[in-house]
Amino acid sequence: MSAAVRAEHLGFAYGGGSRAVFEDLTFQIDEGELFALIGPSGGGKSTLLRCMNGLVPHFHGGSFSGSIQVAGIDTRTRQPRDLAHVAGLVMQEPEAQVVARTVEDEIVFGMENLGASRTLIRKRLEEVLDALNIAALRVRELRSLSGGELQRVAIAAVLTMQPRVLLLDEPTAQLDPQAAEDVLNAAVNLCSDAGLTVVIAEHRLERLAQYAGRVMLVPGDGSVRIGAARDILRNRNEAPPVMRIGRRLAWSPVPLSVGEARRFAGARQSPAAPAPARGAAGERMIETRALEAFLGQHHALRGVSVALHAGEVVAVMGRNGAGKTTLLRALAGLLRPRSGEVIRHPGLRGGYTDLAFVAQDPSSLLYRESVRDEIADVLKGTHRGGDVDAVLAEWRLGPLAATHPVDLSVGQRQRTAIAAMLAGDPRVTLLDEPTRGMDHDTRELLVRNLRARRDRGAALALATHDVELAASVADRVVLLAEGEVVADGPAAEVLSDSITFSTQANKLFGGRVLTVEDAIAAARTGRTANGQPVTASTAIGGAP
Amino acid sequence: MGRADVVSTARAGVAAAPQRRAEEEFRLHPLVWACWFAAALSVVFLTSNPLYAALVGLAALCQYAAHRPDDRRLDYVLVIGALFAVATIPLNLISGSSGATQLVELPTLTVPHWLGGVRFGGPVTAESLAYAASQAVRLSAVFVVVWAFNVSVDHFRLLKYAPAGLAQLGVILSVGILLVPSAIDSLALMQEARVTRGHRGARLTALPALAIPLLRESLERSVQRAESLDARGFGRLALVRRPYESLIAVGALVVAAGGAFAYYYAPMPGVAALVALAGMAMLLIIVLGQQRRSGAVRLRTDRVGRADVMVVAACVASLAIIAALRVTGAGSLVFLPFPRASVPGFDALAALACVLLVAPLGPELLRRPA
């Protein structure tokens, strides 16, 4: 098999005497391979992808050494635009890469430049609209799309070009589970049917792990490790839940997908019975009553009534464009509803002293000169009181304290934005898609932090597509569809009766099992004498 | 829902296909907008009569009102433009006045001789005031024309008409044009971030603190957009460049420029004009040749409809009338309130020419039936 990408002694450091992103890297990606890049934020995954389409070194200054060939072309010899037919890149922030005004124009733009025939353009346009399930958006203006919708359009725009090597930088970071599945399926099909090579940098590995042939771990110290997905992920914390369950229960070989794990887990429990009423939550801190909101002509919220209580975490979930952001913005007082009202607990101080809102796009939240300044600015503005150094330590931002936000990776910006906006322990906290672009360790940090805040009596709401996050931290889940509340109940209930919005552990064991810990408990207590797991339903004996 | 929704300028909603066809039928061709833009600017430059400039400004304002997205923040740009134009009046007055009718006497400040010896202040005359005011009106008209064009045209579609050889120039221009709207978007997000960080206070007082990050953010976005255009093959040449092509292009440019220079300063303007035209023709041939070789195709070509033809005709007629009046000296196009202040003249034909520039509103009115 010939090499789609061949790097020889590749090294790169951004200008200004900064540390090398990687040094003396030699590797090869075969044609038709689905290759995954994993590793912590700021480790160099995005930079490596940019090397593969020539933006590094042509667009980004720095010291470049060695060489990298894509489909036999040395990237040093061509401009990125003359590599567009062999290497297509979907960047991490879709907002930054769209150029047209309407969805259709955006999708066909690359193919037009490559000089494809009109028939082919038409055909591919229709195919990709169906594959990514965005046919309904085709005539929309890009400015009117939600973040997840925009991300799918950006991916579609590059998929249609069918470059020899497709480079995807966290393509599913802000997609709902179904949309993420669609995107990965499209990539897998292009790999197997059209022989394209696909390189994906990703933190969410639940779906990707089973499709990835090989995985490159980019730990961020200049080195890399390459190997089969099973070998690389076996002992890593970022392995998908199903692998962690398998590892803990000593299943062999460690399963990469729910399907593979099925034979170890035995029969699923029957659907969850109604959950016992939860211990009385604290006081209502903030609530909406019959909220109606419009974004332009778009009816974003239809009669939404939800409440946030002290000492509880609520996950707001739903498809891309379902109204999650709009609901949070209305709660934060940033959006004037058409009708209905937002009621705050009389004990809450006005403004943003007791209420924190972290918007989705971290880049727009940061405008000071350093990470430290960002935090100090929030503490000063909100009069919450608190210590900058304590916040830096809380979010492990100490080493980055003096760094300018511009020089942070997308994941690091996200962490900085959350740390700053949540500084000083606000009593109500609203987070919009907090795990976007976040690596596993940071995510764990976030989960621990949110739990601690809940235990201190804060009311927290997060809009998220990340089912695993919701399962591990949320007490209650509000499911939105087309601007309406379709489910509002305990996490164990909402997340266990769903096909799309359920965790890997739940898919495997059914019942009320949501997290890795639940699954271990279910399996361990149910073990028979000969070591075979019994059905999970007998194991915890809850469901009829 | 990201940045796109946060700025909440959505007006598309879920548009159905028939609706799109109707929209496209009345949407003007991007080049027609370019034509309107060129005509409106030329008319303002050809006349110094503030009445006509005001008429063109009004026509553009109607255009703006009809095409503006549901985004009030875009209006601020016009307000800032108007304030800027008004601010030029005192600047004009203190930099020296002439004319017969003195209004007030300002203290004089003369810059030292070695710095140019310019004198500021002194007598302020009614004539200078009239002149400065007329210039401010013209400046405002230019602002409105530029901004109306900016909100009306689909930049992306216009960009596609840039010949492949000049694609890089097109990218630079469009990034430049989009800088203002994208800065407005960024500003809104930053203002919001500022509010949620607990900073209260008037929006204007926050501007200085946000200016640098705003500039940085908008520039970064623009660079990313250019990066994205590049990565998706915009302006690539399917075939290798021909040898010496750049050299020949530079040569043609030099010939054209030399000819134009000779036209004004050499004894044989006829020959010089021919040389200049030959140079320009050569450039055009090179650019068109590259365009053919770029191999780019367009899935949807913008159709030229009746409305497009009518609007272009109106723009050409408007410019032709004004140019003809300017050459013949009729129509009171020139307003010079010296040595004694006067009321600017008014000519029905010239005014008609200015009013013709509302032409793009025609299809717009048809598009939105009552």
GROMACS .gro file of N, CA and C in nm, chain B residues 191 194-195 198-207:
model
   39
  735GLN      N    1  -1.885   4.288   2.412
  735GLN     CA    2  -1.968   4.369   2.501
  735GLN      C    3  -2.047   4.276   2.593
  738ARG      N    4  -1.830   4.130   2.845
  738ARG     CA    5  -1.798   4.232   2.944
  738ARG      C    6  -1.914   4.246   3.044
  739VAL      N    7  -2.034   4.244   2.993
  739VAL     CA    8  -2.150   4.257   3.081
  739VAL      C    9  -2.159   4.137   3.175
  742GLY      N   10  -1.969   4.137   3.475
  742GLY     CA   11  -2.012   4.229   3.580
  742GLY      C   12  -1.975   4.373   3.557
  743HIS      N   13  -1.918   4.404   3.439
  743HIS     CA   14  -1.882   4.543   3.414
  743HIS      C   15  -2.003   4.617   3.360
  744ARG      N   16  -2.049   4.712   3.437
  744ARG     CA   17  -2.164   4.790   3.393
  744ARG      C   18  -2.113   4.918   3.331
  745GLY      N   19  -2.203   4.996   3.280
  745GLY     CA   20  -2.162   5.127   3.230
  745GLY      C   21  -2.197   5.141   3.084
  746ALA      N   22  -2.186   5.266   3.039
  746ALA     CA   23  -2.225   5.296   2.902
  746ALA      C   24  -2.136   5.219   2.806
  747ARG      N   25  -2.194   5.189   2.691
  747ARG     CA   26  -2.121   5.112   2.591
  747ARG      C   27  -2.000   5.191   2.541
  748LEU      N   28  -2.018   5.319   2.524
  748LEU     CA   29  -1.910   5.397   2.462
  748LEU      C   30  -1.787   5.404   2.552
  749THR      N   31  -1.809   5.407   2.686
  749THR     CA   32  -1.693   5.417   2.774
  749THR      C   33  -1.611   5.290   2.770
  750ALA      N   34  -1.674   5.180   2.727
  750ALA     CA   35  -1.601   5.053   2.724
  750ALA      C   36  -1.515   5.043   2.600
  751LEU      N   37  -1.546   5.124   2.500
  751LEU     CA   38  -1.478   5.108   2.371
  751LEU      C   39  -1.326   5.114   2.379
   0.00000   0.00000   0.00000
